[in-house]
Structure formats: structure tokens, C-alpha cells
Short mmCIF file of C-alpha atoms in Angstrom, two decimals:
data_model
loop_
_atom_site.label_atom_id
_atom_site.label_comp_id
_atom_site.label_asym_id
_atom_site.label_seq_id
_atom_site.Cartn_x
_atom_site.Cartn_y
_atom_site.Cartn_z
CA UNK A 1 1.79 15.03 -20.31
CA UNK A 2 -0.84 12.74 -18.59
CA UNK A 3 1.79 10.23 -17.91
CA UNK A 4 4.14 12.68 -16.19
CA UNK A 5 1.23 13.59 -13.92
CA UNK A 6 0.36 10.08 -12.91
CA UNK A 7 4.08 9.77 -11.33
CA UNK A 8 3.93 12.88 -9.87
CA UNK A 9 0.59 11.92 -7.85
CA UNK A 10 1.62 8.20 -7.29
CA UNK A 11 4.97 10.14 -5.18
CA UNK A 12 1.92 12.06 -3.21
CA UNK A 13 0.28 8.63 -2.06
CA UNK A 14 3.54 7.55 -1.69
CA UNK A 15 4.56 10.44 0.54
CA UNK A 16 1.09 10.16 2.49
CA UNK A 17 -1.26 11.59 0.84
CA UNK A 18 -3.94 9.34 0.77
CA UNK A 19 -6.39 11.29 -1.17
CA UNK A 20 -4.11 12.30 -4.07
CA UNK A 21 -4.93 8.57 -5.28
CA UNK A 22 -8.34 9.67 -6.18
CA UNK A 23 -7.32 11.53 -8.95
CA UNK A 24 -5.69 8.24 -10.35
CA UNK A 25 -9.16 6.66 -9.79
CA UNK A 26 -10.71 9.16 -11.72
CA UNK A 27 -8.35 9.49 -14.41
CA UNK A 28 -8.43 5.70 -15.13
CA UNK A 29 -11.52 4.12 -14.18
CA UNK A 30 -12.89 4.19 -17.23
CA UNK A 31 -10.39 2.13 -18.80
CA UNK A 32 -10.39 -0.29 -15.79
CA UNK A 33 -13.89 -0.59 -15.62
CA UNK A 34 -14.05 -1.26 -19.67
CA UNK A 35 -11.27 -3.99 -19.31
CA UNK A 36 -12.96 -5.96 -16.80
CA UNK A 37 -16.33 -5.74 -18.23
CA UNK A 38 -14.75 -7.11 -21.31
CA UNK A 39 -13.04 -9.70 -19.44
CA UNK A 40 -15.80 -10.69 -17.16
CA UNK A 41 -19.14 -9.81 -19.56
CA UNK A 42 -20.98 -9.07 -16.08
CA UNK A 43 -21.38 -5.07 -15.21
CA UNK A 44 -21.63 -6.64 -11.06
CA UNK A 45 -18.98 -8.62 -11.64
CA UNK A 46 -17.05 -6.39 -13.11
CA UNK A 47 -17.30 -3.33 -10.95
CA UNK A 48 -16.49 -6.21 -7.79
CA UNK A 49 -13.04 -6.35 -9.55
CA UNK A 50 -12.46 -2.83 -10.75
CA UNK A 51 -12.67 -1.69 -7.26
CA UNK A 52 -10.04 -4.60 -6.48
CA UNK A 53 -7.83 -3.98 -9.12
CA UNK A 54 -7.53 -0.65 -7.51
CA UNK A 55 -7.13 -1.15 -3.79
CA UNK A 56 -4.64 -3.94 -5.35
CA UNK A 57 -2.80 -0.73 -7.08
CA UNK A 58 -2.87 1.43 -3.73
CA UNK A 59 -1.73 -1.12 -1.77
CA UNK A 60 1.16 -1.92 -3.86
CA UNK A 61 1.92 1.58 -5.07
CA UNK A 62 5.61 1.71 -4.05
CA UNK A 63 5.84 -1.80 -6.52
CA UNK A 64 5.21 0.68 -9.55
CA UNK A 65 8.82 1.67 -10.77
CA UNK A 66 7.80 4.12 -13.72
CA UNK A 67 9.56 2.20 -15.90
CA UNK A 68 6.07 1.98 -17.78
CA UNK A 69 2.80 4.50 -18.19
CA UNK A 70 0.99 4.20 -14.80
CA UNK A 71 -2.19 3.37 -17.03
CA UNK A 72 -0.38 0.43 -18.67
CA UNK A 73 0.92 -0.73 -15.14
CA UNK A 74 -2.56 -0.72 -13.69
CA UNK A 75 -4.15 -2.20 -17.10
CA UNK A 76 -1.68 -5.23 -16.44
CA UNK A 77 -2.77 -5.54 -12.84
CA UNK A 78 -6.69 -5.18 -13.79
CA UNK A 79 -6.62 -7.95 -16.36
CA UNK A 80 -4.23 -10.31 -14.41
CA UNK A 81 -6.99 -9.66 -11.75
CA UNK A 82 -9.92 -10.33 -13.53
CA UNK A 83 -7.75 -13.69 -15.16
CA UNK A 84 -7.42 -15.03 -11.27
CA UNK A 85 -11.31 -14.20 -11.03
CA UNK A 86 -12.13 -16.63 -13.77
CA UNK A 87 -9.54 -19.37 -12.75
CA UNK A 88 -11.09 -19.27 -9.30
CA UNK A 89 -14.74 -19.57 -10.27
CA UNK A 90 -14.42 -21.70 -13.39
CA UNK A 91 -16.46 -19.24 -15.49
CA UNK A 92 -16.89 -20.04 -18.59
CA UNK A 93 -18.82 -17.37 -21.03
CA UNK A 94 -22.27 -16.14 -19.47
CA UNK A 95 -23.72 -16.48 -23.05
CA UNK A 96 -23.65 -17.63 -26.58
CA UNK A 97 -22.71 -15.51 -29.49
CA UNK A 98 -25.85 -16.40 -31.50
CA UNK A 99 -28.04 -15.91 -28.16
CA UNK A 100 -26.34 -12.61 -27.58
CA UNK A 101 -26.95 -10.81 -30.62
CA UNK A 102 -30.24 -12.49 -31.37
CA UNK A 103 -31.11 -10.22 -28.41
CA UNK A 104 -29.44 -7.56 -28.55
CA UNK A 105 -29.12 -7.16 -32.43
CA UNK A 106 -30.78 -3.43 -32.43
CA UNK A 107 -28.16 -2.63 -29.55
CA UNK A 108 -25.26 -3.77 -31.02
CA UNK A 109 -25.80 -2.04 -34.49
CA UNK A 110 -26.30 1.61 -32.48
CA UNK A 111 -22.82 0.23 -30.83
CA UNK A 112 -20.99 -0.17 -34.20
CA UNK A 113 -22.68 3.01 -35.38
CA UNK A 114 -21.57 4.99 -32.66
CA UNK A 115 -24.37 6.52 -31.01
CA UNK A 116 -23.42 10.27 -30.32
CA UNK A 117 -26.12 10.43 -27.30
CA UNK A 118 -24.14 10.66 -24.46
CA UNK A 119 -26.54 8.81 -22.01
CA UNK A 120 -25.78 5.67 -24.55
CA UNK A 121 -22.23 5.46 -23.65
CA UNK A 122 -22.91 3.39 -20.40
CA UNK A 123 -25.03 1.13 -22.41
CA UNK A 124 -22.44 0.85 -25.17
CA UNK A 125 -19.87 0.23 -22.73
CA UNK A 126 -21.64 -2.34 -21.08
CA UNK A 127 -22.50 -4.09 -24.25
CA UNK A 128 -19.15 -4.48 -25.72
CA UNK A 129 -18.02 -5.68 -22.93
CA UNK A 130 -20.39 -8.61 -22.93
CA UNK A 131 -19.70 -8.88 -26.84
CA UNK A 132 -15.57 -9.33 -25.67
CA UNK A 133 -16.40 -11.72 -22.87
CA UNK A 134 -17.71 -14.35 -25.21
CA UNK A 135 -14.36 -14.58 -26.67
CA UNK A 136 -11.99 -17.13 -24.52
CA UNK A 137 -10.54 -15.25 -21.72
CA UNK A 138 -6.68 -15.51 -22.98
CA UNK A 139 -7.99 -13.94 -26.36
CA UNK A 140 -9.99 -11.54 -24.21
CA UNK A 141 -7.11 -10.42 -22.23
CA UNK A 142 -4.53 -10.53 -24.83
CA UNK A 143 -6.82 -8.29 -27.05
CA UNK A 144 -7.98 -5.57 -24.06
CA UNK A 145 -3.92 -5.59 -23.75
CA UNK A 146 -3.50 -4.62 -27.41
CA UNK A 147 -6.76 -2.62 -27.60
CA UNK A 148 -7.22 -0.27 -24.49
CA UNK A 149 -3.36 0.42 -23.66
CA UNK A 150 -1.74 -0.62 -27.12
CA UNK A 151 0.96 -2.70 -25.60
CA UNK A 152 3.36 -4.64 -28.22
CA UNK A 153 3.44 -8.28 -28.76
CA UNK A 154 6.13 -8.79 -26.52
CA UNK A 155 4.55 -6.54 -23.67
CA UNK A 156 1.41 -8.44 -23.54
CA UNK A 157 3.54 -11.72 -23.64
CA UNK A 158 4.88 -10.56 -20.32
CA UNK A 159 1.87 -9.50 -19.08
CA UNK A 160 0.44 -12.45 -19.80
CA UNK A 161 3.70 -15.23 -19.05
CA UNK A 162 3.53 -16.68 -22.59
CA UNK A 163 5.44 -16.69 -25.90
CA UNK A 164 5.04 -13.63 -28.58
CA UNK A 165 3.76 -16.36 -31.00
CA UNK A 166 0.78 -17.04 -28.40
CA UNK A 167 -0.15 -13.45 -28.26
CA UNK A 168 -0.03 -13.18 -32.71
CA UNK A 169 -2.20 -16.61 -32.67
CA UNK A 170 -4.51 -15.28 -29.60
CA UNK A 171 -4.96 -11.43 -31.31
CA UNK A 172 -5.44 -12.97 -34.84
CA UNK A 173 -8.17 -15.39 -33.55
CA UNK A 174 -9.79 -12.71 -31.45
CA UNK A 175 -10.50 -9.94 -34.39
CA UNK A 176 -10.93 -12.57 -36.41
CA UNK A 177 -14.66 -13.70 -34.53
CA UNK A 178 -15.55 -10.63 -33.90
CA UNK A 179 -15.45 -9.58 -37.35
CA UNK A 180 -17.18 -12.95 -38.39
CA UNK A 181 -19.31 -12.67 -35.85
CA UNK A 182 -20.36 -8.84 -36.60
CA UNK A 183 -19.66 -8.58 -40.28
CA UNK A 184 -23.37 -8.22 -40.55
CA UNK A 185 -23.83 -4.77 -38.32
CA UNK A 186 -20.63 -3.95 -39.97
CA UNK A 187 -21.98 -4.15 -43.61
CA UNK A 188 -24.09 -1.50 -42.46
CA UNK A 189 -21.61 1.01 -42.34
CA UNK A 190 -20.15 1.61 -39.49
CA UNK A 191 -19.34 5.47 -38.81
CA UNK B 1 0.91 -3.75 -33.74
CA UNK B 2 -1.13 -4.45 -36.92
CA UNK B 3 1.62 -6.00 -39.35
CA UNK B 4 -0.28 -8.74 -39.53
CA UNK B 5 -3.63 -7.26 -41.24
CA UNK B 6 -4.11 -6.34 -44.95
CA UNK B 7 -5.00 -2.47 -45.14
CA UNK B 8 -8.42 -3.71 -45.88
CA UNK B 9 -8.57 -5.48 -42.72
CA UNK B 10 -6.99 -3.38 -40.57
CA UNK B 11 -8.88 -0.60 -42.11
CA UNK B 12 -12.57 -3.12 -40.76
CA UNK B 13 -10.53 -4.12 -37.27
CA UNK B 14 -9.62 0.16 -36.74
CA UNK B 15 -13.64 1.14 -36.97
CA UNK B 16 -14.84 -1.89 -35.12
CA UNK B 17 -11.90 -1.56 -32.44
CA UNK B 18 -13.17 2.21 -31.59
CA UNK B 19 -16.55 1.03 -30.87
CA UNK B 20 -15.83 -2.11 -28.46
CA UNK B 21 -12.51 -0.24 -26.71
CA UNK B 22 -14.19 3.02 -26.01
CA UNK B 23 -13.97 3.61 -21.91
CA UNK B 24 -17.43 4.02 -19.94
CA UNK B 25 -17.79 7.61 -18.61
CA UNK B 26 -16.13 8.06 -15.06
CA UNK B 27 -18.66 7.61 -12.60
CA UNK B 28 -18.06 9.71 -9.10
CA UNK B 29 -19.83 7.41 -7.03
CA UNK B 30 -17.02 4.21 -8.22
CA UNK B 31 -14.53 6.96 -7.20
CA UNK B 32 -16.05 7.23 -3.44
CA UNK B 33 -16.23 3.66 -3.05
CA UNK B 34 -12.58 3.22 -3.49
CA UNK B 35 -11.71 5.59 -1.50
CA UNK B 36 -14.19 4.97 1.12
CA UNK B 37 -12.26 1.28 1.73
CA UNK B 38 -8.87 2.95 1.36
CA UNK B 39 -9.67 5.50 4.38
CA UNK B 40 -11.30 2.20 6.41
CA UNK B 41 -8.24 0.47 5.96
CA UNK B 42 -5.82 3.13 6.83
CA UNK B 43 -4.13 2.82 10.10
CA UNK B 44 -5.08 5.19 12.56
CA UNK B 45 -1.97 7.08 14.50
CA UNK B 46 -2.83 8.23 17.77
CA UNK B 47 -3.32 11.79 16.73
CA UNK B 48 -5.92 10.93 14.16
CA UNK B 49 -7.92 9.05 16.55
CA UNK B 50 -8.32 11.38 19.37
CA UNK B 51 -9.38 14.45 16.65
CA UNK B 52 -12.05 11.58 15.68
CA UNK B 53 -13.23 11.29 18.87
CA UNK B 54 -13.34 15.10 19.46
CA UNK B 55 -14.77 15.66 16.91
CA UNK B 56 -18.62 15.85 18.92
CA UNK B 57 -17.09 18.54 21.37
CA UNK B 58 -15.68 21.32 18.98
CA UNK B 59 -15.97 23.34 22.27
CA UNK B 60 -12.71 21.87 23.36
CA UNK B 61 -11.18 23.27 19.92
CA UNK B 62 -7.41 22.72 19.01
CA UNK B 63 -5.76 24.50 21.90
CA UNK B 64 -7.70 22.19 24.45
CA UNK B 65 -6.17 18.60 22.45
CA UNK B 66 -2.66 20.02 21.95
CA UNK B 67 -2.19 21.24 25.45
CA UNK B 68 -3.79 17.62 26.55
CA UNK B 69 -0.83 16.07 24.19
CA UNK B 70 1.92 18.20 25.85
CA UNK B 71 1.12 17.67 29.02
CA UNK B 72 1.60 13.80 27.90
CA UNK B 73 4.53 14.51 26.14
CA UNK B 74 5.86 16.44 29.26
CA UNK B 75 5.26 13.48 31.58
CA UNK B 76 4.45 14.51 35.16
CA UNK B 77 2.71 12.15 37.91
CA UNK B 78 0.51 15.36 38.88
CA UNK B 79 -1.22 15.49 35.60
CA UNK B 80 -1.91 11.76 35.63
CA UNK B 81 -4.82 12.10 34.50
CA UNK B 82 -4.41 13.33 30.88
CA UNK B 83 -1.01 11.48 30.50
CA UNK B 84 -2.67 7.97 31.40
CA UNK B 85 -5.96 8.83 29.73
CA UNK B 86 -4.71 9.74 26.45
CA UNK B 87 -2.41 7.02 26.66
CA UNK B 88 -4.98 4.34 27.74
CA UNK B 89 -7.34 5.20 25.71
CA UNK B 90 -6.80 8.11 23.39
CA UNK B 91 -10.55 8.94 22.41
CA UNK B 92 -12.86 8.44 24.80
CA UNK B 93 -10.72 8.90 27.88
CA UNK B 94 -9.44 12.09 26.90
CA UNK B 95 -13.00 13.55 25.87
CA UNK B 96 -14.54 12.77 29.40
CA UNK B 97 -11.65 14.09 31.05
CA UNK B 98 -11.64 17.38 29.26
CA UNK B 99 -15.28 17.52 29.59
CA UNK B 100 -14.67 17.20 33.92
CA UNK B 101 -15.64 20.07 35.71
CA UNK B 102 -12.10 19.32 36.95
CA UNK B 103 -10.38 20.12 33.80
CA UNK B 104 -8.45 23.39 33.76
CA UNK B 105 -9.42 26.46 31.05
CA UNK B 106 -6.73 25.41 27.66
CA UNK B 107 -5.16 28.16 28.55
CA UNK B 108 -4.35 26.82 31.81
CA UNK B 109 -3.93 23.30 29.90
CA UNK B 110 -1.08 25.10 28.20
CA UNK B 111 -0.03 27.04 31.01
CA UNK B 112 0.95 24.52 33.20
CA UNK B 113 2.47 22.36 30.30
CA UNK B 114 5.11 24.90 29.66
CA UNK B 115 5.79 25.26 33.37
CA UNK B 116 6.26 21.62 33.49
CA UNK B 117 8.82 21.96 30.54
#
């Protein structure tokens, strides 16, 4: 089991094996990197806190009880990070909706179709992540939460210090727009 | 997780979800910049930093730097010169000294450290 192996490489950082932890940075950058494009829409921005989110992890490895997946642990710590990055710049989204798929309509239909190039999924990546980060950033984070790790209500409640109501009303919201918002590419049919 | 959905939307939310949630590929070079801060940051024992510093003067090899740490560990006023170099000034110190004509052969390094013992 994955999961077994992350604990079994977090006790060979532990026990001073520095290197061990890139195997942890392989295994779940993707995931990382996905959550805080989707949280911060910029692929600069984005990397900048997928790297911290990670040096955040090492350093505070012997924090990480097991009690949860590693992935989920780190997850929590990657989107709490990315939350502190908008509270400290005052982002608000980079872009409109409209403006965004006015143009980048063509892309984001090949993203709902799944293109099966290989090369594409960088793009795709990078695109639904800027689709996500339109969305206001407790929706966003509540919904990565749900999304990439599949945490329940009251997970993501804690994650997030607010009430299991919150998270229902924040999820409900979120998939709501983006459905409104891309019924059209959906109508298509979507693979 | 989905309670809340009719099949019909959960059914829309489950193909659009696997399009916006899929991970990036894993890219080597993110992989090396992590760990390329992790290794700057890590503290440096005494040990690590004179095989850093040695590093230019493989000549010396492994015998030359553990004999040179002996000799510290052994104490000894008549060997000041690697005890207070290596101690001073782990890297640098030690190099020049072990590159003096007036350095003994390792073998004599280690030698004269078990004597000492």
C-alpha cells in the first residue's frame, strides 16, 4: 500500500536520511502542485508555494503522527499554505470567468474532453487550475479538499477551522459555477 | 461525499471532476529544487565539512582524514597541529596542513595515533 510506504520513508527522514524525502516529493508533487495552481490560478505562483508547502512538510516531519494518509496530511498543509498566501497579498482572482473562457474556449473544451496526448497534460493541468482559482478561495480550498484527497465534510471542516454546514454550502456553491459556468463544453460530451 | 447531488448531477460533477482534479505529471527538475534547499539548509557536523573541503585533494583519501581525526580525538600537545587545526577550522586548516611537506605518510598519521592511544 502507497500509504504504508509514505510512513515507512517519513521514519527514514526522520532517522536522518535526508534524501529518502525525495521520494515523498516525487510521489506527491503532482497533487501539490495541482492544489496550489487551483488555489492560486498562477503556474509562478504556484510552483513558489509548492516548493514551500514542502520544505514546510520536511521541516515539520516529526509533527506528522500517521494518524492520517501522509498525502492527506501534506494536502492540508499545501492548501492552508496557499490560504496564508492569499490573506497576505490580498489577491483577489487574476481573471474573470467570461474573460477566461472567451480566451481559452478551444482549450478548455480539449480539457473537458480529455485530451489523451500526453504533452497536453501540463497544459490541462495548468488550465484547470486557473478555471478553480476564479472560484472564491474558501470554495477553492474546500473543493481541492474534497476533490484531490476526498476528505469528508467534517475533515475539511478541520482543515479548514469552520462548521460542516460551511463546507456543504462552500462545495454546493463551488460545483455548482463550474457546471453553470461550463455547461456549454459539457453539452459537448465530455469523455 | 456526494449525498447531496441527484444521480444526474453527480453523474455531470464525476466527469467534470476527473478533468479539473487530474495531477500535472511529476516534473524531476521541481524534485531537485526541493531538495537542493533542503541540503543548503542542513546543518553541517564537523565531519561533513572537512570531507567537503577535501574533497579537491582526493590524494589525501580516507585514511589521511581519519588518522587526522584520531589524532584529535587522542589529544596530544605534540600533534598540535592537526588537533588545533581541525578544531579551529575544520576545512581549510586541515587541507593545508595535510598538504605540508611536514605532514607524515597516513600511515604514519595512523601510526602514531595508535601509539598515542
Amino acid at each position: 500500500m502507497e500509504t504504508e510506504e509514505d510512513r515507512l520513508v517519513v521514519k527514514r527522514v526522520l532517522a536522518g536520511d535526508r534524501q529518502a524525502f525525495a521520494v515523498l516529493v516525487e510521489r506527491h508533487q503532482g497533487r501539490v502542485r495541482q492544489v496550489c495552481l487551483g488555489m492560486l490560478g498562477n503556474p509562478a505562483a504556484a510552483d513558489d508555494a509548492a516548493q514551500e508547502a514542502f520544505l514546510k512538510a520536511y521541516r515539520s516531519l516529526a509533527a506528522f503522527r500517521g494518524d492520517a494518509a501522509f498525502s492527506t496530511w501534506l494536502t492540508r498543509l499545501a492548501t492552508n499554505h496557499c490560504l496564508d498566501v492569499l490573506r497576505a497579498e490580498a489577491r483577489r482572482p487574476t481573471s474573470s470567468w467570461d474573460a477566461l473562457l472567451e480566451a481559452d474556449g478551444e482549450r478548455v473544451e480539449r480539457l473537458l474532453k480529455g485530451d489523451p496526448d500526453p504533452a497536453a497534460a501540463a497544459e490541462a493541468a495548468d488550465l484547470a487550475g486557473r478555471l478553480l482559482a476564479v472560484l472564491p478561495e474558501q470554495q477553492r480550498a474546500a473543493l481541492l479538499l474534497c476533490e484531490t484527497e476526498g476528505l469528508s465534510y467534517e475533515e475539511i471542516a478541520e482543515a479548514l477551522a469552520c462548521s460542516v454546514d460551511s463546507v456543504k454550502a462552500r462545495l454546493r456553491r463551488a460545483r455548482r459555477t463550474l457546471e453553470e459556468k461550463l455547461r456549454h463544453f459539457m453539452d459537448q460530451k465530455i469523455v | 461525499m456526494e449525498e447531496d447531488l441527484d444521480p444526474a448531477a453527480q453523474e455531470r460533477w464525476s466527469r467534470l471532476s476527473k478533468r479539473l482534479f487530474a495531477a500535472p505529471p511529476a516534473d524531476p527538475a521541481f524534485t531537485a529544487r526541493i531538495m537542493a534547499r533542503i541540503e543548503a539548509e542542513a546543518p553541517r557536523g564537523l565531519l561533513e565539512r572537512l570531507f567537503d573541503s577535501l574533497q579537491p585533494a582526493p590524494m589525501f583519501g580516507l585514511a589521511a582524514v581519519a588518522a587526522a581525526l584520531i589524532i584529535m580525538l587522542a589529544g596530544g600537545a605534540e600533534t598540535v597541529g592537526a588537533e588545533d587545526l581541525l578544531l579551529a577550522d575544520a576545512g581549510e586548516g586541515a587541507t593545508a596542513w595535510l598538504a605540508s611537506p611536514a605532514a607524515p605518510e597516513p600511515d604514519d598519521l595512523l601510526a602514531m595515533a595508535l601509539e598515542r592511544r
